[in-house]
CSV table of C-alpha atoms and ligand atoms in Angstrom, one decimal:
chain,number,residue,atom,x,y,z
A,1,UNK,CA,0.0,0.0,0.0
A,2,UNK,CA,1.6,3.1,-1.2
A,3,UNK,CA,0.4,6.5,0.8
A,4,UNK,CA,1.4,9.7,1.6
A,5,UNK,CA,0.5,12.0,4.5
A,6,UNK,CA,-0.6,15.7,5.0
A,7,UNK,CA,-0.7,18.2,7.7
A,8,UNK,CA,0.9,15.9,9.9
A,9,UNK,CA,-1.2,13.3,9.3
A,10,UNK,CA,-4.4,14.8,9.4
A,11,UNK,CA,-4.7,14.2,5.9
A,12,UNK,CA,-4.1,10.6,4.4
A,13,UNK,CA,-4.4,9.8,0.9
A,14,UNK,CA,-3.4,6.3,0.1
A,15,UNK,CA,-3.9,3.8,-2.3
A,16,UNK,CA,-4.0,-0.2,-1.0
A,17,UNK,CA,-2.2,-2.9,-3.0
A,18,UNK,CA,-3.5,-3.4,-6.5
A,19,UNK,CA,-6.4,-0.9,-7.1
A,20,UNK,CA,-6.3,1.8,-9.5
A,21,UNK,CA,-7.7,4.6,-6.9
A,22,UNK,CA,-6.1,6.6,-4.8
A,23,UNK,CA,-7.9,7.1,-1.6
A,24,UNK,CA,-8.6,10.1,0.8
A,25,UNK,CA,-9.0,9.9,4.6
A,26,UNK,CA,-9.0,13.2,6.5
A,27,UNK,CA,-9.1,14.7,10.0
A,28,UNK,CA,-9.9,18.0,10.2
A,29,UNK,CA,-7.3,19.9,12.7
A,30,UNK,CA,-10.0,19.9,15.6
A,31,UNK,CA,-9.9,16.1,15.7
A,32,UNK,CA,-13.3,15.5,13.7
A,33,UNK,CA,-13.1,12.7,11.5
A,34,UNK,CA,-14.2,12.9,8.3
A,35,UNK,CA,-13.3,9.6,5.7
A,36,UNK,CA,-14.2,9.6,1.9
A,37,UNK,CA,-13.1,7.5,-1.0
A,38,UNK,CA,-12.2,10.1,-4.0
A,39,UNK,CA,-12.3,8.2,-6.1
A,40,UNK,CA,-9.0,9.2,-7.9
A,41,UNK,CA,-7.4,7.6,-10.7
A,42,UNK,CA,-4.4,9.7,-10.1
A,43,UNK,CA,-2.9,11.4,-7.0
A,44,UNK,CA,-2.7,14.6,-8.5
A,45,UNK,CA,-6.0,15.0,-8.6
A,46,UNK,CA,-6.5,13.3,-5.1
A,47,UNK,CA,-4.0,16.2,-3.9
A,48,UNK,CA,-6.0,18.8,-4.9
A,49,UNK,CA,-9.0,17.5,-3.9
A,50,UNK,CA,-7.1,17.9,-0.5
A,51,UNK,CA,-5.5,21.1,-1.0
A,52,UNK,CA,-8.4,22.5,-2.2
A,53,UNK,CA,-10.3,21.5,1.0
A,54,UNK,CA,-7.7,23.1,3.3
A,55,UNK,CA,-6.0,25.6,1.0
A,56,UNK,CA,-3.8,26.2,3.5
A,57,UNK,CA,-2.3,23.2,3.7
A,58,UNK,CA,1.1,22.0,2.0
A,59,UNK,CA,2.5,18.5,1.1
A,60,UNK,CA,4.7,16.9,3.2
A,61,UNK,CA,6.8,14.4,1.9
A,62,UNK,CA,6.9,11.8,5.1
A,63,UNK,CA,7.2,7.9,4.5
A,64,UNK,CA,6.6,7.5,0.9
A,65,UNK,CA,8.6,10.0,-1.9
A,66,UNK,CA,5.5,10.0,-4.4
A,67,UNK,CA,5.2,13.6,-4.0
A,68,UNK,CA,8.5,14.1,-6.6
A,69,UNK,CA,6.7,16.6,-9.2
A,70,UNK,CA,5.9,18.8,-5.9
A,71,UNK,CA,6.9,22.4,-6.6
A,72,UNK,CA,7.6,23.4,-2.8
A,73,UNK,CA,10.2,20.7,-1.1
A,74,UNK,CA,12.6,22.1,1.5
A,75,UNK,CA,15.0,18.7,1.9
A,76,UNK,CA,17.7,20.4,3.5
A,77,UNK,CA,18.7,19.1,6.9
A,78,UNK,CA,20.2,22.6,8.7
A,79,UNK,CA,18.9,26.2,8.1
A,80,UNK,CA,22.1,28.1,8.2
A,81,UNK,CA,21.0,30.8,6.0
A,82,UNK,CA,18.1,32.4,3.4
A,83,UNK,CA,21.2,33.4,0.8
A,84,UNK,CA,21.3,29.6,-0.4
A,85,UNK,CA,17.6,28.8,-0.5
A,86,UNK,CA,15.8,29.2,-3.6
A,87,UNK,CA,12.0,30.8,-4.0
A,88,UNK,CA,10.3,27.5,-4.3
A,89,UNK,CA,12.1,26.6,-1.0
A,90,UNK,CA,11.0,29.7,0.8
A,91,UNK,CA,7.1,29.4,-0.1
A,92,UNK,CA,7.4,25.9,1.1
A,93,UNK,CA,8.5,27.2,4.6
A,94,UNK,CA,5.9,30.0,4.5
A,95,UNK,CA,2.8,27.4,3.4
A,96,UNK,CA,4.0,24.8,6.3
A,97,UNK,CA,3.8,27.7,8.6
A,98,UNK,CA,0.4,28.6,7.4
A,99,UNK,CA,-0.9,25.6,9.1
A,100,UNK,CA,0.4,26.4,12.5
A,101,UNK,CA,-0.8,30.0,12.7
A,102,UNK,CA,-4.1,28.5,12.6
A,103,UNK,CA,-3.1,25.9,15.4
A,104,UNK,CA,-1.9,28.9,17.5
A,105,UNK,CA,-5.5,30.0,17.5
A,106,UNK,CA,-6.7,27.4,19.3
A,107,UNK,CA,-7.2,27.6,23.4
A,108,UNK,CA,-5.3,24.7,23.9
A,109,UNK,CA,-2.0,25.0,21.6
A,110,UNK,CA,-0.2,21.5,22.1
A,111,UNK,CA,0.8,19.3,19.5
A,112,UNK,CA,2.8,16.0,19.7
A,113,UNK,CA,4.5,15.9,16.3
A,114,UNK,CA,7.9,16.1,18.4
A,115,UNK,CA,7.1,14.0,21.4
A,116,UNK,CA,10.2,12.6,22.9
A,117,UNK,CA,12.6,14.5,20.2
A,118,UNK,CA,15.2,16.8,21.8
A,119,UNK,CA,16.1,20.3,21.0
A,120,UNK,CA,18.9,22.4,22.5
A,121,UNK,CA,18.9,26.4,22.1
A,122,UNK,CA,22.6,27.4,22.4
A,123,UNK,CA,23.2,30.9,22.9
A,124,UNK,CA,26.5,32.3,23.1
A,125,UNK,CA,24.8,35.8,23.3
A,126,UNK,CA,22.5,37.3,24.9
A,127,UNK,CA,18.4,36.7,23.1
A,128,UNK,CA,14.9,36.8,25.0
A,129,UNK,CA,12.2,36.6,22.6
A,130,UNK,CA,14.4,35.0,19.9
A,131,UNK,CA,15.3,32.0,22.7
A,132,UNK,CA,11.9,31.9,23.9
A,133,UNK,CA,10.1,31.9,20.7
A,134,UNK,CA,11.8,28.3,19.8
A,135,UNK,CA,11.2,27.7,23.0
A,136,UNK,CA,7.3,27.8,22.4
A,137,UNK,CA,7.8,26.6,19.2
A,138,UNK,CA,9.4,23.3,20.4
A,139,UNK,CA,7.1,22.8,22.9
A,140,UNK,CA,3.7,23.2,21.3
A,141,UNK,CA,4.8,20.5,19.2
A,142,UNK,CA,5.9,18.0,22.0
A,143,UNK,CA,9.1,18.3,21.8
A,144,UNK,CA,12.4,18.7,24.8
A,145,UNK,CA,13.5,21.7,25.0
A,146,UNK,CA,17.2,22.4,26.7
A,147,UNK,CA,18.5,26.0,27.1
A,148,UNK,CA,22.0,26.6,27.4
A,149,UNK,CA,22.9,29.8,27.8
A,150,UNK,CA,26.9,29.9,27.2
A,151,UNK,CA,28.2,33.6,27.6
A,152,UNK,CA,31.2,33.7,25.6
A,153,UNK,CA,33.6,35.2,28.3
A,154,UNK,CA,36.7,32.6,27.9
A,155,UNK,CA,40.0,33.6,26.4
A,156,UNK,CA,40.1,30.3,24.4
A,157,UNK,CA,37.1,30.5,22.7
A,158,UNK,CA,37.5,28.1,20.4
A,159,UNK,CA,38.0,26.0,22.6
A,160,UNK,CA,35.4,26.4,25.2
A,161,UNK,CA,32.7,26.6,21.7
A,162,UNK,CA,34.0,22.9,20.7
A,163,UNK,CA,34.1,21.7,24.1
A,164,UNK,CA,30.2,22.6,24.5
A,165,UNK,CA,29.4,21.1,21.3
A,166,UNK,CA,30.9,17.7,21.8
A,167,UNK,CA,29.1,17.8,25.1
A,168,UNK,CA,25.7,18.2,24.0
A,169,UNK,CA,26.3,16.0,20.7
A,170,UNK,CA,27.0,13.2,23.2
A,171,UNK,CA,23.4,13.8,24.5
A,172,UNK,CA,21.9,12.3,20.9
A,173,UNK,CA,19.4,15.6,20.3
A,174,UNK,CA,17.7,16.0,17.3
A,175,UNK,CA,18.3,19.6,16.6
A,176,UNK,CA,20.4,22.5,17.8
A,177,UNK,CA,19.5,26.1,17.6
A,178,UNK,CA,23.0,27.9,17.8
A,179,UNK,CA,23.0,32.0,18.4
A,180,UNK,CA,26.5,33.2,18.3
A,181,UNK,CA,28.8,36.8,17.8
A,182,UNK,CA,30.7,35.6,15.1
A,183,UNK,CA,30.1,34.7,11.4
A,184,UNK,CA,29.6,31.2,10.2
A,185,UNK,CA,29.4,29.4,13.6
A,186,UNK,CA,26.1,27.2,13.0
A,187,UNK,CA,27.4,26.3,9.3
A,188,UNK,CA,30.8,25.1,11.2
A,189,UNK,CA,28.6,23.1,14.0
A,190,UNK,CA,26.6,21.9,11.3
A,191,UNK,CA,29.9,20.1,9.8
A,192,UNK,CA,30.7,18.8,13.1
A,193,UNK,CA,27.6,16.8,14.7
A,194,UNK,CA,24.9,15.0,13.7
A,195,UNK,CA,22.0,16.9,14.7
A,196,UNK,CA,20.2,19.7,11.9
A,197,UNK,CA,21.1,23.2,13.1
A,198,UNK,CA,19.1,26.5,12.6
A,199,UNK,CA,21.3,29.5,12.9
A,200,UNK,CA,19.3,31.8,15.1
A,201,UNK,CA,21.7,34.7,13.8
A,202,UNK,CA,25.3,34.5,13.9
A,203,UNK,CA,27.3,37.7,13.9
A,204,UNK,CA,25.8,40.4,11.4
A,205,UNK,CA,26.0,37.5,8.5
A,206,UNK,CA,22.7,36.1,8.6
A,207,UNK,CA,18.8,35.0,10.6
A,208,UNK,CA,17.1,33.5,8.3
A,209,UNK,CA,14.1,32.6,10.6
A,210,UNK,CA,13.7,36.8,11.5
A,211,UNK,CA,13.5,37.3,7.9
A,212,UNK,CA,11.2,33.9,7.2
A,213,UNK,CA,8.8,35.5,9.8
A,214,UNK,CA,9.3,39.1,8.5
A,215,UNK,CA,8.1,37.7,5.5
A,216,UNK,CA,5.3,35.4,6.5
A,217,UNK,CA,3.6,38.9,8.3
A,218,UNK,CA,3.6,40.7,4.5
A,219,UNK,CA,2.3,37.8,3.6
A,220,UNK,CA,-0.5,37.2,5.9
A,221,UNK,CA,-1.3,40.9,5.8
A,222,UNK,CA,-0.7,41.9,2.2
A,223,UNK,CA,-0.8,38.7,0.4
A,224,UNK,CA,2.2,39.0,-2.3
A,225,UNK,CA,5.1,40.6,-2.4
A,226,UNK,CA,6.2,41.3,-6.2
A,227,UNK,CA,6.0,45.2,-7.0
A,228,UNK,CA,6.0,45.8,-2.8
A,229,UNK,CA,8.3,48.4,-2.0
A,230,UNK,CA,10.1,47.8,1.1
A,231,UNK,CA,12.7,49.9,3.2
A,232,UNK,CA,14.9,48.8,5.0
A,233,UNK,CA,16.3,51.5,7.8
A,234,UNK,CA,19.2,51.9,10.1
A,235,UNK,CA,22.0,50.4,11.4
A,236,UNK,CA,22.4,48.2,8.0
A,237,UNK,CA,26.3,47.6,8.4
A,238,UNK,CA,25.8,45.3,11.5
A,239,UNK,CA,22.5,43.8,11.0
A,240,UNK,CA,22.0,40.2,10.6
A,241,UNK,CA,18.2,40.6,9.9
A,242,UNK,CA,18.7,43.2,6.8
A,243,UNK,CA,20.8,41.0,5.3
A,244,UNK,CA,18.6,37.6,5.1
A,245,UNK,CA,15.7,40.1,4.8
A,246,UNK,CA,17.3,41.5,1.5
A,247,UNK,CA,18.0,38.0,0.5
A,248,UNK,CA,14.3,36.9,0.8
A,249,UNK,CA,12.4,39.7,-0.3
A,250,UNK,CA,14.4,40.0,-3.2
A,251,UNK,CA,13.7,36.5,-4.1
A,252,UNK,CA,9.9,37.1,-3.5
A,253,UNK,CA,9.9,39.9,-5.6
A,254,UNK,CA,9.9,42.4,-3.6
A,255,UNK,CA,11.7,45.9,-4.1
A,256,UNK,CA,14.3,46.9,-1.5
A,257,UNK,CA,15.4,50.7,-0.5
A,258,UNK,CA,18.1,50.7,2.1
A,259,UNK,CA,18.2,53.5,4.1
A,260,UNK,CA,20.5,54.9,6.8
A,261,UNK,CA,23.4,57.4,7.8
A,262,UNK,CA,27.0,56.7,5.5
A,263,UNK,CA,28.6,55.4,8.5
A,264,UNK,CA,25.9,53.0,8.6
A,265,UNK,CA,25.7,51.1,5.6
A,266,UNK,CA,28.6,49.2,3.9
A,267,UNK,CA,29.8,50.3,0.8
A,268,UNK,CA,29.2,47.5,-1.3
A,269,UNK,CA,25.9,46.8,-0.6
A,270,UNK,CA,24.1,47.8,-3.7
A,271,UNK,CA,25.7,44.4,-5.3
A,272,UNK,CA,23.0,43.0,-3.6
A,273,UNK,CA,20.6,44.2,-5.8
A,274,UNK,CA,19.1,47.0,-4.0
A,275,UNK,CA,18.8,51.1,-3.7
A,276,UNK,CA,20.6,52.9,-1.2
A,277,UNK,CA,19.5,56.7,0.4
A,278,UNK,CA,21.2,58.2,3.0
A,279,UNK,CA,18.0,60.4,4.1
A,280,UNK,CA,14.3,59.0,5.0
A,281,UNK,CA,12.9,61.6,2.6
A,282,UNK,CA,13.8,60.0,-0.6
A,283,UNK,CA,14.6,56.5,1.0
A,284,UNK,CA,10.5,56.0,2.0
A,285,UNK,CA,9.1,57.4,-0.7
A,286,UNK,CA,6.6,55.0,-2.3
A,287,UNK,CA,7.4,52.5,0.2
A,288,UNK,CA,4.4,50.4,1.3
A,289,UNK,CA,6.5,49.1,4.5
A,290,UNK,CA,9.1,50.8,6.2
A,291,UNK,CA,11.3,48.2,8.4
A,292,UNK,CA,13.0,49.5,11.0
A,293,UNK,CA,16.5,48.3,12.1
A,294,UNK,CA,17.7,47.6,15.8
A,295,UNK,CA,20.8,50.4,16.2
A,296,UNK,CA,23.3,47.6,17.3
A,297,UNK,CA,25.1,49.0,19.8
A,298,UNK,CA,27.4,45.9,21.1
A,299,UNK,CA,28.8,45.6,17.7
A,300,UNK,CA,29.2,49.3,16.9
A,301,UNK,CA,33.1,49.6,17.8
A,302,UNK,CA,33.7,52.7,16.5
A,303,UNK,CA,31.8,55.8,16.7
A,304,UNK,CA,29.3,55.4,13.9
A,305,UNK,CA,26.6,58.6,15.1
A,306,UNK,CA,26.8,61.1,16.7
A,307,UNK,CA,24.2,60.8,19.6
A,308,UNK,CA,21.1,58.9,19.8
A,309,UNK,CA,19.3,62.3,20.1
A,310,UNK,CA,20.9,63.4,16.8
A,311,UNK,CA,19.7,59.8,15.0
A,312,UNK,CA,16.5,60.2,16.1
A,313,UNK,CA,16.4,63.6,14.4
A,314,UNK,CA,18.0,62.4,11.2
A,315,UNK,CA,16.5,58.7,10.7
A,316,UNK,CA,14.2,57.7,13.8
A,317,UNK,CA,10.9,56.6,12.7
A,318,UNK,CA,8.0,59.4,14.1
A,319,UNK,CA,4.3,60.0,12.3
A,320,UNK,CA,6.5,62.9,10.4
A,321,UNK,CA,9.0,60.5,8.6
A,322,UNK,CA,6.3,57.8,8.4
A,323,UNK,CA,4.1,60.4,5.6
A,324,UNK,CA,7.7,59.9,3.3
A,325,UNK,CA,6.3,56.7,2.4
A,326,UNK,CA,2.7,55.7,0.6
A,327,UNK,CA,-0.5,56.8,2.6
A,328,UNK,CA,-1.3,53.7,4.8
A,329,UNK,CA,2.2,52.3,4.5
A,330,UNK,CA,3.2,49.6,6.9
A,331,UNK,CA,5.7,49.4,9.8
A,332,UNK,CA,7.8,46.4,10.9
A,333,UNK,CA,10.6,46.0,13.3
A,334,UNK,CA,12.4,42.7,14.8
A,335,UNK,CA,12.7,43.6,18.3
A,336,UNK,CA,14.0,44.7,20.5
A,337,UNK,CA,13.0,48.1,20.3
A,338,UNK,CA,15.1,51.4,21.3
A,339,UNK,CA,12.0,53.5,21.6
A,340,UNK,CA,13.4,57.0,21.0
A,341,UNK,CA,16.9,56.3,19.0
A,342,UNK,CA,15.4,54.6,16.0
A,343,UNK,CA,11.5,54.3,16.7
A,344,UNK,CA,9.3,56.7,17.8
A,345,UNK,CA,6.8,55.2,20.4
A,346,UNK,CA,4.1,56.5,19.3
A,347,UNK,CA,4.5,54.5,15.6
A,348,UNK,CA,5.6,51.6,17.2
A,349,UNK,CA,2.3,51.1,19.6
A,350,UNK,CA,-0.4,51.7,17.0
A,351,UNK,CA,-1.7,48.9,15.7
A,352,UNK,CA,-3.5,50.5,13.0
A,353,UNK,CA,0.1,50.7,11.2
A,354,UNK,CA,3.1,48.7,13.2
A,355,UNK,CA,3.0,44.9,12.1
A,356,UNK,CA,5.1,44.3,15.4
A,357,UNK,CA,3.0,41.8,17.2
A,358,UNK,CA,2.1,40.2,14.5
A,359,UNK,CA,5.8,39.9,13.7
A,360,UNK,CA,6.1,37.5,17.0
A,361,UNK,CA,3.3,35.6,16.6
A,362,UNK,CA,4.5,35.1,13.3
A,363,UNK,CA,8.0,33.8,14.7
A,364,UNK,CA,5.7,31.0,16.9
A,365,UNK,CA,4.7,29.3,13.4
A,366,UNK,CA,7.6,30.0,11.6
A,367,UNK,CA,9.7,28.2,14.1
A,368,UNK,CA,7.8,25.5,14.8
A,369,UNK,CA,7.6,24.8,10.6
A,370,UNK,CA,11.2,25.0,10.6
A,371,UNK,CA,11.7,22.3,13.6
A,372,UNK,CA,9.6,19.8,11.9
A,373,UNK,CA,10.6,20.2,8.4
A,374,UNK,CA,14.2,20.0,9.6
A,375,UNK,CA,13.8,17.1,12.1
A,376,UNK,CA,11.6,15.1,9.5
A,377,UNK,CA,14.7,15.5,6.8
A,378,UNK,CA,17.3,14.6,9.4
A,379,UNK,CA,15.5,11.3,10.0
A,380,UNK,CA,15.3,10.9,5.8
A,381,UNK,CA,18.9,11.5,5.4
B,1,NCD,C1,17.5,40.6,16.1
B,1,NCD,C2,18.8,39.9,16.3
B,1,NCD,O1,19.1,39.4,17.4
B,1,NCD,O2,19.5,39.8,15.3
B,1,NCD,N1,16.6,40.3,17.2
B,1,NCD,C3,16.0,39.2,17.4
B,1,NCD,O3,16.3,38.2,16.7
B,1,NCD,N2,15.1,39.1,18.3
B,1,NCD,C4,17.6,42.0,15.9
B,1,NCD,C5,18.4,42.8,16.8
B,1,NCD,O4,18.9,42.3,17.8
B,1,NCD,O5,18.4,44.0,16.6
């Protein structure tokens, strides 16, 4: 009997040994059973019978590869960062995602797709909402979730880094979530152990699951993202998040402005594919979101601005500024906020424009997609 299963498992079709139909057996999300017989001759048909019941849902490839014509496969093991993925891989994170922001709805928000799987978040910097957003993540699916928070204060840091990770290898987990200062950390881990790794941002190289979320809000809210005009603003030169942002809104289609003071964004950027201002007047205009960047002040070393009172003046995002770009244009920052230095409060706290809590329920379902897609293709591989 060959079969394939949806929405973790809430959608069956399969086809027993030597009949010419495919059949369909589904349970809706809120555990009510529904069966049917479709009928199908072929399973394309029988898949979007499916898809067209729940169009929210995607096709995940689980026991059986029949599903090899499928336009949206993510088979990769780690996510280490956006730059490498291509568009059909993206939209097949976003759709698998869909299904969870659904599942976040619900009063009682625990899964047990992960049950008895184990997850460590390694931080060798400093993250709330970042740690405790896989943290959720994890755990609405079932899963064990181990924080280790490893402040990078020894002399030998290589050292103590390798040390931690042959420790927490030799506790068999399934997946590590690695945050760490300095470029290319998670990609090295990655080579070193047998667990998938998500890099949760290392350095100001790359977060590709900020920018996956970034993207699943403009999604949910405006629905595509070719001809969108998007700015990115601020501290460009050390930001992790503009960079996989750039990376995945360009794929989508999406325009990108970059905006910020000289000092502030590196010189080469525009290889990237994108226009660079150095004031908010011409950088927002016809923007339909304006994406406001985190000043980074651990990593500035030298002395990039002048004072934060002076930034505000020249690029902090107030009502003023905000009329620069198109009339109900959109605001989005990752968090944490300095209220004042690059974000007026007042912007930031009305809901009528700021995407920002949508931004971290967005992160929820984006995290918990990535743990199970990346868990799943560990245990193909
Ligand atoms: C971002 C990060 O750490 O790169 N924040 C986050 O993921 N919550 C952005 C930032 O720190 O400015």
């Amino acid at each position: 009997m060959k079969y394939i299963i949806l929405h973790n498992g809430h959608i069956k079709i399969y086809k027993r040994e030597n009949s010419k139909y495919w059949q369909m057996r589904i349970k809706a999300p809120r555990r009510k059973a529904i069966r049917e017989s479709t009928g199908c001759k072929i399973l394309k048909d029988a898949k979007s019978i499916a898809t067209n019941r729940y169009n929210t849902l995607t096709f995940e490839k689980k026991y059986v590869s029949i599903n090899k014509e499928s336009q949206h496969q993510y088979n990769g093991k780690h996510l280490l960062g956006i730059k490498n993925l291509n568009k059909n891989e993206i939209n097949y994170i976003l759709d698998y995602a869909q299904q969870f922001i659904e599942f976040n709805n619900q009063k009682i928000k625990k899964d047990n797709i992960l049950k008895g799987r184990s997850i460590f978040n390694v931080f060798f910097e400093d993250s709330t909402r970042t740690r405790t957003s896989f943290e959720i993540a994890a755990k609405r699916l079932g899963a064990d979730l181990i924080n280790v928070s490893v402040k990078d204060s020894s002399i030998n840091k290589g050292e103590t880094l390798l040390d931690t990770i042959i420790t927490i290898g030799s506790l068999d987990p399934d997946l590590l979530i690695i945050r760490h200062p300095e470029y290319g950390v998670s990609e090295m881990i990655s080579n070193t152990i047998n667990a998938s790794v998500i890099n949760a941002g290392d350095g100001s190289h790359e977060h590709p699951t900020q920018a996956l979320l970034d993207a699943l809000t403009i999604k949910n809210k405006i629905g595509k993202f070719k001809d969108l005009k998007i700015a990115i603003c601020g501290d460009i030169l050390h930001s992790r998040v503009a960079r996989s942002n750039i990376y995945i809104l360009k794929k989508l289609g999406a325009k990108i402005n970059l905006v910020g003071p000289r000092t502030l964004i590196p010189e080469d950027i525009n290889k990237l594919g994108v226009s660079v201002y150095y004031d908010m007047k011409n950088g927002l205009k016809d923007c339909d979101i304006v994406m406001m960047l985190r000043i980074q002040k651990e990593r500035i070393l030298g002395i990039h601005i002048p004072s934060e009172k002076d930034y505000f003046i020249e690029y902090g995002l107030d009502f003023q500024k905000l009329k620069y770009a198109k009339k109900n244009a959109l605001v989005m920052h990752p968090g944490p906020m300095n209220r004042g230095v690059e974000i007026d409060s007042k912007v930031a706290d009305d809901v009528t424009r700021s995407l920002i809590q949508s931004q971290v329920s967005m992160g929820v379902a984006i995290r918990m997609a990535c743990l199970k897609i990346l868990i799943d293709n560990k245990d193909i591989n």
